[in-house]
């Protein structure tokens, strides 16, 4: 039997704010997402948005800077990994004239 609750739930309300944190003397932009569906604080690193911090809607943002600084080492490691992934993505992007290998054969991209 299907759970009716899943079909009738309201979508989570989200408020997205851009913030800045200074970590080891360097300024970093990040997105603060206040969500009615969130139950705990969560850090997320993505290629599209960089650092995202999701907090419950009732969370007091005055504590956020302290929490970000507590996780500074992890955040900086993940941002370094993200930069290397971005470089790989840019190097491996398909542009006109690029050569790719598919099933052992080499093809030239024509756009």
N, CA, C and O atoms as a printed pandas DataFrame, in Angstrom:
     atom_number atom_name residue_name chain_id  residue_number  x_coord  y_coord  z_coord
0              1         N          UNK        A               1    0.835   -1.177    0.000
1              2        CA          UNK        A               1    0.000    0.000    0.000
2              3         C          UNK        A               1    0.884    1.247    0.000
3              4         O          UNK        A               1    1.866    1.317    0.740
4              5         N          UNK        A               2    0.538    2.217   -0.821
5              6        CA          UNK        A               2    1.298    3.458   -0.903
6              7         C          UNK        A               2    1.043    4.330    0.313
7              8         O          UNK        A               2   -0.057    4.350    0.864
8              9         N          UNK        A               3    2.046    5.025    0.709
9             10        CA          UNK        A               3    1.927    5.942    1.837
10            11         C          UNK        A               3    1.336    7.255    1.338
11            12         O          UNK        A               3    1.999    7.986    0.603
12            13         N          UNK        A               4    0.111    7.566    1.721
13            14        CA          UNK        A               4   -0.561    8.772    1.250
14            15         C          UNK        A               4    0.143   10.044    1.699
15            16         O          UNK        A               4    0.069   11.075    1.031
16            17         N          UNK        A               5    0.814    9.965    2.815
17            18        CA          UNK        A               5    1.496   11.148    3.341
18            19         C          UNK        A               5    2.526   11.687    2.346
19            20         O          UNK        A               5    2.713   12.899    2.240
20            21         N          UNK        A               6    3.196   10.785    1.616
21            22        CA          UNK        A               6    4.202   11.204    0.645
22            23         C          UNK        A               6    3.605   12.028   -0.486
23            24         O          UNK        A               6    4.266   12.915   -1.027
24            25         N          UNK        A               7    2.359   11.741   -0.845
25            26        CA          UNK        A               7    1.746   12.434   -1.967
26            27         C          UNK        A               7    1.166   13.795   -1.604
27            28         O          UNK        A               7    0.974   14.641   -2.476
28            29         N          UNK        A               8    0.887   14.009   -0.328
29            30        CA          UNK        A               8    0.196   15.229    0.061
30            31         C          UNK        A               8    1.047   16.181    0.887
31            32         O          UNK        A               8    0.516   17.137    1.453
32            33         N          UNK        A               9    2.325   15.953    0.969
33            34        CA          UNK        A               9    3.187   16.863    1.711
34            35         C          UNK        A               9    3.407   18.143    0.922
35            36         O          UNK        A               9    3.528   18.130   -0.303
36            37         N          UNK        A              10    3.457   19.239    1.650
37            38        CA          UNK        A              10    3.787   20.506    1.005
38            39         C          UNK        A              10    5.279   20.528    0.676
39            40         O          UNK        A              10    6.078   19.935    1.400
40            41         N          UNK        A              11    5.662   21.205   -0.406
41            42        CA          UNK        A              11    7.091   21.308   -0.707
42            43         C          UNK        A              11    7.794   22.152    0.359
43            44         O          UNK        A              11    7.201   23.046    0.962
44            45         N          UNK        A              12    9.047   21.847    0.568
45            46        CA          UNK        A              12    9.827   22.572    1.572
46            47         C          UNK        A              12   10.034   24.018    1.145
47            48         O          UNK        A              12   10.315   24.304   -0.019
48            49         N          UNK        A              13    9.892   24.907    2.090
49            50        CA          UNK        A              13   10.184   26.313    1.828
50            51         C          UNK        A              13   11.685   26.514    1.960
51            52         O          UNK        A              13   12.313   26.012    2.892
52            53         N          UNK        A              14   12.252   27.257    1.011
53            54        CA          UNK        A              14   13.700   27.501    1.030
54            55         C          UNK        A              14   13.977   28.983    0.850
55            56         O          UNK        A              14   13.387   29.641   -0.006
56            57         N          UNK        A              15   14.878   29.494    1.666
57            58        CA          UNK        A              15   15.355   30.868    1.534
58            59         C          UNK        A              15   16.851   30.768    1.263
59            60         O          UNK        A              15   17.581   30.162    2.047
60            61         N          UNK        A              16   17.312   31.353    0.166
61            62        CA          UNK        A              16   18.721   31.275   -0.215
62            63         C          UNK        A              16   19.346   32.654   -0.067
63            64         O          UNK        A              16   18.863   33.635   -0.632
64            65         N          UNK        A              17   20.432   32.715    0.704
65            66        CA          UNK        A              17   21.155   33.964    0.932
66            67         C          UNK        A              17   22.623   33.764    0.569
67            68         O          UNK        A              17   23.186   32.698    0.814
68            69         N          UNK        A              18   23.236   34.780   -0.010
69            70        CA          UNK        A              18   24.672   34.726   -0.286
70            71         C          UNK        A              18   25.411   35.346    0.888
71            72         O          UNK        A              18   25.079   36.444    1.334
72            73         N          UNK        A              19   26.417   34.634    1.386
73            74        CA          UNK        A              19   27.196   35.110    2.524
74            75         C          UNK        A              19   28.667   34.982    2.210
75            76         O          UNK        A              19   29.052   34.368    1.215
76            77         N          UNK        A              20   29.484   35.565    3.062
77            78        CA          UNK        A              20   30.936   35.519    2.906
78            79         C          UNK        A              20   31.565   35.076    4.218
79            80         O          UNK        A              20   31.152   35.512    5.292
80            81         N          UNK        A              21   32.563   34.212    4.125
81            82        CA          UNK        A              21   33.326   33.778    5.293
82            83         C          UNK        A              21   34.803   34.019    5.008
83            84         O          UNK        A              21   35.264   33.834    3.882
84            85         N          UNK        A              22   35.534   34.429    6.026
85            86        CA          UNK        A              22   36.979   34.608    5.901
86            87         C          UNK        A              22   37.638   33.411    6.569
87            88         O          UNK        A              22   37.544   33.229    7.783
88            89         N          UNK        A              23   38.312   32.594    5.752
89            90        CA          UNK        A              23   38.979   31.389    6.233
90            91         C          UNK        A              23   40.459   31.482    5.899
91            92         O          UNK        A              23   40.839   31.590    4.734
92            93         N          UNK        A              24   41.285   31.438    6.931
93            94        CA          UNK        A              24   42.735   31.565    6.788
94            95         C          UNK        A              24   43.121   32.795    5.975
95            96         O          UNK        A              24   43.994   32.734    5.109
96            97         N          UNK        A              25   42.461   33.905    6.265
97            98        CA          UNK        A              25   42.805   35.182    5.656
98            99         C          UNK        A              25   42.265   35.404    4.257
99           100         O          UNK        A              25   42.521   36.448    3.659
100          101         N          UNK        A              26   41.522   34.444    3.722
101          102        CA          UNK        A              26   40.974   34.573    2.383
102          103         C          UNK        A              26   39.454   34.567    2.456
103          104         O          UNK        A              26   38.862   33.823    3.238
104          105         N          UNK        A              27   38.835   35.396    1.639
105          106        CA          UNK        A              27   37.388   35.529    1.645
106          107         C          UNK        A              27   36.751   34.511    0.691
107          108         O          UNK        A              27   37.182   34.372   -0.454
108          109         N          UNK        A              28   35.718   33.797    1.174
109          110        CA          UNK        A              28   35.012   32.795    0.383
110          111         C          UNK        A              28   33.516   33.105    0.381
111          112         O          UNK        A              28   32.923   33.369    1.427
112          113         N          UNK        A              29   32.925   33.069   -0.796
113          114        CA          UNK        A              29   31.476   33.241   -0.921
114          115         C          UNK        A              29   30.823   31.872   -0.715
115          116         O          UNK        A              29   31.357   30.855   -1.156
116          117         N          UNK        A              30   29.677   31.849   -0.051
117          118        CA          UNK        A              30   28.917   30.618    0.063
118          119         C          UNK        A              30   27.432   30.923    0.098
119          120         O          UNK        A              30   27.020   32.057    0.342
120          121         N          UNK        A              31   26.634   29.894   -0.149
121          122        CA          UNK        A              31   25.179   30.045   -0.127
122          123         C          UNK        A              31   24.645   29.495    1.182
123          124         O          UNK        A              31   24.960   28.370    1.569
124          125         N          UNK        A              32   23.838   30.290    1.858
125          126        CA          UNK        A              32   23.143   29.848    3.052
126          127         C          UNK        A              32   21.715   29.524    2.645
127          128         O          UNK        A              32   21.006   30.382    2.120
128          129         N          UNK        A              33   21.292   28.293    2.885
129          130        CA          UNK        A              33   19.941   27.859    2.526
130          131         C          UNK        A              33   19.195   27.541    3.811
131          132         O          UNK        A              33   19.559   26.617    4.538
132          133         N          UNK        A              34   18.156   28.308    4.086
133          134        CA          UNK        A              34   17.291   28.036    5.225
134          135         C          UNK        A              34   16.102   27.250    4.695
135          136         O          UNK        A              34   15.357   27.739    3.846
136          137         N          UNK        A              35   15.925   26.032    5.196
137          138        CA          UNK        A              35   14.913   25.135    4.655
138          139         C          UNK        A              35   13.986   24.639    5.756
139          140         O          UNK        A              35   14.433   24.285    6.847
140          141         N          UNK        A              36   12.694   24.616    5.459
141          142        CA          UNK        A              36   11.736   24.082    6.416
142          143         C          UNK        A              36   11.855   22.561    6.538
143          144         O          UNK        A              36   11.395   21.989    7.526
144          145         N          UNK        A              37   12.462   21.899    5.555
145          146        CA          UNK        A              37   12.631   20.450    5.587
146          147         C          UNK        A              37   13.900   20.021    6.322
147          148         O          UNK        A              37   14.009   18.870    6.744
148          149         N          UNK        A              38   14.855   20.931    6.479
149          150        CA          UNK        A              38   16.119   20.580    7.120
150          151         C          UNK        A              38   15.916   20.372    8.616
151          152         O          UNK        A              38   15.183   21.118    9.266
152          153         N          UNK        A              39   16.573   19.351    9.149
153          154        CA          UNK        A              39   16.510   19.084   10.589
154          155         C          UNK        A              39   17.849   19.365   11.267
155          156         O          UNK        A              39   17.900   19.609   12.472
156          157         N          UNK        A              40   18.931   19.329   10.487
157          158        CA          UNK        A              40   20.264   19.587   11.024
158          159         C          UNK        A              40   21.029   20.481   10.061
159          160         O          UNK        A              40   20.609   20.681    8.921
160          161         N          UNK        A              41   22.139   21.010   10.518
161          162        CA          UNK        A              41   23.015   21.809    9.665
162          163         C          UNK        A              41   23.785   20.874    8.747
163          164         O          UNK        A              41   24.233   19.811    9.176
164          165         N          UNK        A              42   23.943   21.266    7.476
165          166        CA          UNK        A              42   24.639   20.418    6.500
166          167         C          UNK        A              42   25.522   21.281    5.615
167          168         O          UNK        A              42   25.093   22.326    5.127
168          169         N          UNK        A              43   26.767   20.835    5.408
169          170        CA          UNK        A              43   27.673   21.465    4.456
170          171         C          UNK        A              43   27.658   20.648    3.179
171          172         O          UNK        A              43   27.666   19.418    3.223
172          173         N          UNK        A              44   27.638   21.325    2.042
173          174        CA          UNK        A              44   27.672   20.638    0.750
174          175         C          UNK        A              44   28.589   21.422   -0.174
175          176         O          UNK        A              44   28.518   22.649   -0.233
176          177         N          UNK        A              45   29.443   20.717   -0.892
177          178        CA          UNK        A              45   30.335   21.329   -1.871
178          179         C          UNK        A              45   29.916   20.801   -3.238
179          180         O          UNK        A              45   29.856   19.589   -3.442
180          181         N          UNK        A              46   29.623   21.709   -4.182
181          182        CA          UNK        A              46   29.218   21.262   -5.518
182          183         C          UNK        A              46   29.937   22.076   -6.586
183          184         O          UNK        A              46   30.353   23.209   -6.347
184          185         N          UNK        A              47   30.078   21.478   -7.770
185          186        CA          UNK        A              47   30.711   22.184   -8.878
186          187         C          UNK        A              47   29.910   23.414   -9.304
187          188         O          UNK        A              47   30.482   24.423   -9.718
188          189         N          UNK        A              48   28.606   23.324   -9.202
189          190        CA          UNK        A              48   27.761   24.425   -9.663
190          191         C          UNK        A              48   27.726   25.607   -8.705
191          192         O          UNK        A              48   27.754   26.759   -9.139
192          193         N          UNK        A              49   27.664   25.329   -7.399
193          194        CA          UNK        A              49   27.452   26.410   -6.436
194          195         C          UNK        A              49   28.571   26.568   -5.421
195          196         O          UNK        A              49   28.507   27.485   -4.603
196          197         N          UNK        A              50   29.580   25.732   -5.432
197          198        CA          UNK        A              50   30.637   25.829   -4.431
198          199         C          UNK        A              50   30.115   25.365   -3.078
199          200         O          UNK        A              50   29.458   24.328   -2.987
200          201         N          UNK        A              51   30.404   26.126   -2.028
201          202        CA          UNK        A              51   29.982   25.764   -0.684
202          203         C          UNK        A              51   28.541   26.194   -0.444
203          204         O          UNK        A              51   28.170   27.343   -0.683
204          205         N          UNK        A              52   27.739   25.247    0.033
205          206        CA          UNK        A              52   26.362   25.521    0.436
206          207         C          UNK        A              52   26.198   25.048    1.868
207          208         O          UNK        A              52   26.624   23.949    2.222
208          209         N          UNK        A              53   25.580   25.881    2.684
209          210        CA          UNK        A              53   25.296   25.513    4.069
210          211         C          UNK        A              53   23.785   25.523    4.216
211          212         O          UNK        A              53   23.145   26.562    4.055
212          213         N          UNK        A              54   23.213   24.358    4.525
213          214        CA          UNK        A              54   21.767   24.250    4.706
214          215         C          UNK        A              54   21.476   24.156    6.194
215          216         O          UNK        A              54   22.072   23.353    6.912
216          217         N          UNK        A              55   20.550   24.990    6.643
217          218        CA          UNK        A              55   20.181   25.021    8.056
218          219         C          UNK        A              55   18.663   24.944    8.184
219          220         O          UNK        A              55   17.942   25.303    7.253
220          221         N          UNK        A              56   18.169   24.474    9.343
221          222        CA          UNK        A              56   16.728   24.502    9.572
222          223         C          UNK        A              56   16.222   25.940    9.612
223          224         O          UNK        A              56   16.979   26.860    9.923
224          225         N          UNK        A              57   14.985   26.129    9.308
225          226        CA          UNK        A              57   14.405   27.470    9.262
226          227         C          UNK        A              57   14.500   28.169   10.620
227          228         O          UNK        A              57   14.640   29.390   10.673
228          229         N          UNK        A              58   14.425   27.416   11.706
229          230        CA          UNK        A              58   14.465   28.000   13.043
230          231         C          UNK        A              58   15.878   28.262   13.561
231          232         O          UNK        A              58   16.047   28.748   14.679
232          233         N          UNK        A              59   16.887   27.947   12.760
233          234        CA          UNK        A              59   18.296   28.092   13.163
234          235         C          UNK        A              59   18.656   29.560   13.350
235          236         O          UNK        A              59   18.272   30.405   12.541
236          237         N          UNK        A              60   19.390   29.863   14.413
237          238        CA          UNK        A              60   19.841   31.225   14.683
238          239         C          UNK        A              60   21.133   31.481   13.907
239          240         O          UNK        A              60   22.167   30.901   14.241
240          241         N          UNK        A              61   21.101   32.337   12.876
241          242        CA          UNK        A              61   22.294   32.531   12.027
242          243         C          UNK        A              61   23.464   33.224   12.724
243          244         O          UNK        A              61   24.560   33.268   12.166
244          245         N          UNK        A              62   23.265   33.761   13.918
245          246        CA          UNK        A              62   24.381   34.402   14.620
246          247         C          UNK        A              62   25.452   33.381   15.012
247          248         O          UNK        A              62   26.603   33.759   15.231
248          249         N          UNK        A              63   25.095   32.091   15.105
249          250        CA          UNK        A              63   26.055   31.035   15.437
250          251         C          UNK        A              63   26.769   30.485   14.207
251          252         O          UNK        A              63   27.714   29.707   14.337
252          253         N          UNK        A              64   26.333   30.875   13.031
253          254        CA          UNK        A              64   26.840   30.260   11.803
254          255         C          UNK        A              64   28.327   30.528   11.582
255          256         O          UNK        A              64   29.065   29.614   11.214
256          257         N          UNK        A              65   28.773   31.745   11.797
257          258        CA          UNK        A              65   30.194   32.056   11.583
258          259         C          UNK        A              65   31.088   31.182   12.463
259          260         O          UNK        A              65   32.129   30.703   12.012
260          261         N          UNK        A              66   30.689   30.976   13.701
261          262        CA          UNK        A              66   31.459   30.140   14.612
262          263         C          UNK        A              66   31.510   28.692   14.116
263          264         O          UNK        A              66   32.561   28.054   14.171
264          265         N          UNK        A              67   30.393   28.182   13.640
265          266        CA          UNK        A              67   30.324   26.792   13.145
266          267         C          UNK        A              67   31.166   26.633   11.879
267          268         O          UNK        A              67   31.865   25.632   11.718
268          269         N          UNK        A              68   31.101   27.616   10.985
269          270        CA          UNK        A              68   31.911   27.562    9.762
270          271         C          UNK        A              68   33.393   27.537   10.119
271          272         O          UNK        A              68   34.163   26.798    9.506
272          273         N          UNK        A              69   33.801   28.337   11.105
273          274        CA          UNK        A              69   35.215   28.352   11.504
274          275         C          UNK        A              69   35.627   27.048   12.185
275          276         O          UNK        A              69   36.783   26.639   12.071
276          277         N          UNK        A              70   34.706   26.384   12.892
277          278        CA          UNK        A              70   35.017   25.088   13.488
278          279         C          UNK        A              70   35.310   24.040   12.417
279          280         O          UNK        A              70   36.115   23.136   12.641
280          281         N          UNK        A              71   34.671   24.152   11.264
281          282        CA          UNK        A              71   34.843   23.186   10.172
282          283         C          UNK        A              71   35.749   23.732    9.066
283          284         O          UNK        A              71   35.725   23.239    7.939
284          285         N          UNK        A              72   36.527   24.726    9.385
285          286        CA          UNK        A              72   37.374   25.417    8.408
286          287         C          UNK        A              72   38.310   24.465    7.661
287          288         O          UNK        A              72   38.424   24.549    6.438
288          289         N          UNK        A              73   38.972   23.572    8.373
289          290        CA          UNK        A              73   39.945   22.671    7.733
290          291         C          UNK        A              73   39.245   21.784    6.695
291          292         O          UNK        A              73   39.736   21.635    5.576
292          293         N          UNK        A              74   38.096   21.194    7.065
293          294        CA          UNK        A              74   37.357   20.338    6.132
294          295         C          UNK        A              74   36.882   21.136    4.921
295          296         O          UNK        A              74   37.008   20.679    3.785
296          297         N          UNK        A              75   36.341   22.316    5.161
297          298        CA          UNK        A              75   35.827   23.155    4.067
298          299         C          UNK        A              75   36.933   23.494    3.088
299          300         O          UNK        A              75   36.744   23.385    1.877
300          301         N          UNK        A              76   38.087   23.904    3.596
301          302        CA          UNK        A              76   39.198   24.281    2.714
302          303         C          UNK        A              76   39.722   23.081    1.925
303          304         O          UNK        A              76   40.065   23.219    0.751
304          305         N          UNK        A              77   39.789   21.898    2.559
305          306        CA          UNK        A              77   40.203   20.687    1.823
306          307         C          UNK        A              77   39.231   20.388    0.688
307          308         O          UNK        A              77   39.648   20.076   -0.427
308          309         N          UNK        A              78   37.944   20.484    0.975
309          310        CA          UNK        A              78   36.942   20.188   -0.051
310          311         C          UNK        A              78   36.964   21.233   -1.166
311          312         O          UNK        A              78   36.787   20.890   -2.335
312          313         N          UNK        A              79   37.179   22.497   -0.819
313          314        CA          UNK        A              79   37.255   23.535   -1.855
314          315         C          UNK        A              79   38.476   23.349   -2.740
315          316         O          UNK        A              79   38.419   23.627   -3.938
316          317         N          UNK        A              80   39.600   22.875   -2.158
317          318        CA          UNK        A              80   40.788   22.567   -2.971
318          319         C          UNK        A              80   40.489   21.429   -3.946
319          320         O          UNK        A              80   40.870   21.493   -5.115
320          321         N          UNK        A              81   39.802   20.380   -3.461
321          322        CA          UNK        A              81   39.418   19.282   -4.343
322          323         C          UNK        A              81   38.495   19.772   -5.453
323          324         O          UNK        A              81   38.593   19.335   -6.600
324          325         N          UNK        A              82   37.600   20.683   -5.093
325          326        CA          UNK        A              82   36.660   21.231   -6.066
326          327         C          UNK        A              82   37.401   21.984   -7.172
327          328         O          UNK        A              82   37.052   21.856   -8.346
328          329         N          UNK        A              83   38.412   22.761   -6.811
329          330        CA          UNK        A              83   39.185   23.490   -7.818
330          331         C          UNK        A              83   39.879   22.526   -8.782
331          332         O          UNK        A              83   39.918   22.779   -9.986
332          333         N          UNK        A              84   40.425   21.424   -8.264
333          334        CA          UNK        A              84   41.088   20.466   -9.162
334          335         C          UNK        A              84   40.064   19.792  -10.075
335          336         O          UNK        A              84   40.363   19.510  -11.236
336          337         N          UNK        A              85   38.859   19.531   -9.561
337          338        CA          UNK        A              85   37.810   18.956  -10.413
338          339         C          UNK        A              85   37.373   19.929  -11.493
339          340         O          UNK        A              85   37.098   19.527  -12.624
340          341         N          UNK        A              86   37.308   21.214  -11.147
341          342        CA          UNK        A              86   36.927   22.221  -12.140
342          343         C          UNK        A              86   37.963   22.292  -13.251
343          344         O          UNK        A              86   37.617   22.419  -14.426
344          345         N          UNK        A              87   39.248   22.211  -12.872
345          346        CA          UNK        A              87   40.315   22.236  -13.881
346          347         C          UNK        A              87   40.203   21.031  -14.811
347          348         O          UNK        A              87   40.332   21.162  -16.029
348          349         N          UNK        A              88   39.961   19.850  -14.225
349          350        CA          UNK        A              88   39.795   18.647  -15.051
350          351         C          UNK        A              88   38.599   18.773  -15.975
351          352         O          UNK        A              88   38.664   18.386  -17.142
352          353         N          UNK        A              89   37.510   19.313  -15.456
353          354        CA          UNK        A              89   36.307   19.483  -16.273
354          355         C          UNK        A              89   36.592   20.434  -17.430
355          356         O          UNK        A              89   36.174   20.180  -18.560
356          357         N          UNK        A              90   37.299   21.524  -17.155
357          358        CA          UNK        A              90   37.607   22.488  -18.207
358          359         C          UNK        A              90   38.561   21.898  -19.246
359          360         O          UNK        A              90   38.422   22.148  -20.443
360          361         N          UNK        A              91   39.535   21.108  -18.770
361          362        CA          UNK        A              91   40.481   20.488  -19.700
362          363         C          UNK        A              91   39.802   19.429  -20.567
363          364         O          UNK        A              91   40.159   19.253  -21.731
364          365         N          UNK        A              92   38.838   18.738  -20.007
365          366        CA          UNK        A              92   38.170   17.643  -20.714
366          367         C          UNK        A              92   36.879   18.075  -21.397
367          368         O          UNK        A              92   36.098   17.231  -21.836
368          369         N          UNK        A              93   36.651   19.363  -21.487
369          370        CA          UNK        A              93   35.405   19.804  -22.114
370          371         C          UNK        A              93   35.457   19.528  -23.622
371          372         O          UNK        A              93   36.521   19.559  -24.240
372          373         N          UNK        A              94   34.307   19.264  -24.179
373          374        CA          UNK        A              94   34.223   18.971  -25.602
374          375         C          UNK        A              94   34.115   20.278  -26.380
375          376         O          UNK        A              94   33.095   20.965  -26.329
376          377         N          UNK        A              95   35.154   20.597  -27.078
377          378        CA          UNK        A              95   35.171   21.782  -27.920
378          379         C          UNK        A              95   35.428   21.331  -29.352
379          380         O          UNK        A              95   35.852   20.200  -29.591
380          381         N          UNK        A              96   35.172   22.210  -30.283
381          382        CA          UNK        A              96   35.391   21.896  -31.692
382          383         C          UNK        A              96   36.854   21.509  -31.896
383          384         O          UNK        A              96   37.759   22.248  -31.509
384          385         N          UNK        A              97   37.075   20.369  -32.495
385          386        CA          UNK        A              97   38.429   19.900  -32.777
386          387         C          UNK        A              97   39.007   18.992  -31.708
387          388         O          UNK        A              97   40.081   18.423  -31.901
388          389         N          UNK        A              98   38.320   18.843  -30.589
389          390        CA          UNK        A              98   38.810   17.951  -29.532
390          391         C          UNK        A              98   38.737   16.505  -30.012
391          392         O          UNK        A              98   37.879   16.153  -30.821
392          393         N          UNK        A              99   39.639   15.677  -29.510
393          394        CA          UNK        A              99   39.668   14.271  -29.878
394          395         C          UNK        A              99   39.243   13.437  -28.678
395          396         O          UNK        A              99   39.738   13.638  -27.569
396          397         N          UNK        A             100   38.327   12.503  -28.900
397          398        CA          UNK        A             100   37.877   11.620  -27.825
398          399         C          UNK        A             100   38.005   10.175  -28.272
399          400         O          UNK        A             100   37.978    9.868  -29.464
400          401         N          UNK        A             101   38.148    9.284  -27.278
401          402        CA          UNK        A             101   38.232    7.853  -27.572
402          403         C          UNK        A             101   36.920    7.200  -27.167
403          404         O          UNK        A             101   36.446    7.385  -26.046
404          405         N          UNK        A             102   36.338    6.436  -28.081
405          406        CA          UNK        A             102   35.101    5.701  -27.811
406          407         C          UNK        A             102   35.293    4.275  -28.295
407          408         O          UNK        A             102   35.509    4.034  -29.483
408          409         N          UNK        A             103   35.212    3.335  -27.368
409          410        CA          UNK        A             103   35.363    1.905  -27.682
410          411         C          UNK        A             103   36.624    1.627  -28.505
411          412         O          UNK        A             103   36.592    0.843  -29.453
412          413         N          UNK        A             104   37.713    2.263  -28.144
413          414        CA          UNK        A             104   38.990    2.017  -28.795
414          415         C          UNK        A             104   39.232    2.816  -30.063
415          416         O          UNK        A             104   40.345    2.800  -30.588
416          417         N          UNK        A             105   38.230    3.511  -30.567
417          418        CA          UNK        A             105   38.409    4.340  -31.775
418          419         C          UNK        A             105   38.481    5.803  -31.362
419          420         O          UNK        A             105   37.855    6.214  -30.386
420          421         N          UNK        A             106   39.248    6.583  -32.110
421          422        CA          UNK        A             106   39.396    8.011  -31.810
422          423         C          UNK        A             106   38.540    8.808  -32.781
423          424         O          UNK        A             106   38.523    8.555  -33.986
424          425         N          UNK        A             107   37.820    9.792  -32.209
425          426        CA          UNK        A             107   36.944   10.649  -33.009
426          427         C          UNK        A             107   37.266   12.102  -32.735
427          428         O          UNK        A             107   37.681   12.454  -31.631
428          429         N          UNK        A             108   37.076   12.958  -33.751
429          430        CA          UNK        A             108   37.245   14.385  -33.613
430          431         C          UNK        A             108   35.876   15.044  -33.506
431          432         O          UNK        A             108   34.969   14.771  -34.291
432          433         N          UNK        A             109   35.754   15.914  -32.516
433          434        CA          UNK        A             109   34.476   16.593  -32.273
434          435         C          UNK        A             109   34.325   17.729  -33.258
435          436         O          UNK        A             109   35.235   18.539  -33.432
436          437         N          UNK        A             110   33.161   17.786  -33.908
437          438        CA          UNK        A             110   32.844   18.878  -34.819
438          439         C          UNK        A             110   31.563   19.532  -34.336
439          440         O          UNK        A             110   30.512   18.894  -34.275
440          441         N          UNK        A             111   31.658   20.796  -33.998
441          442        CA          UNK        A             111   30.486   21.531  -33.498
442          443         C          UNK        A             111   30.117   22.617  -34.492
443          444         O          UNK        A             111   29.158   23.357  -34.269
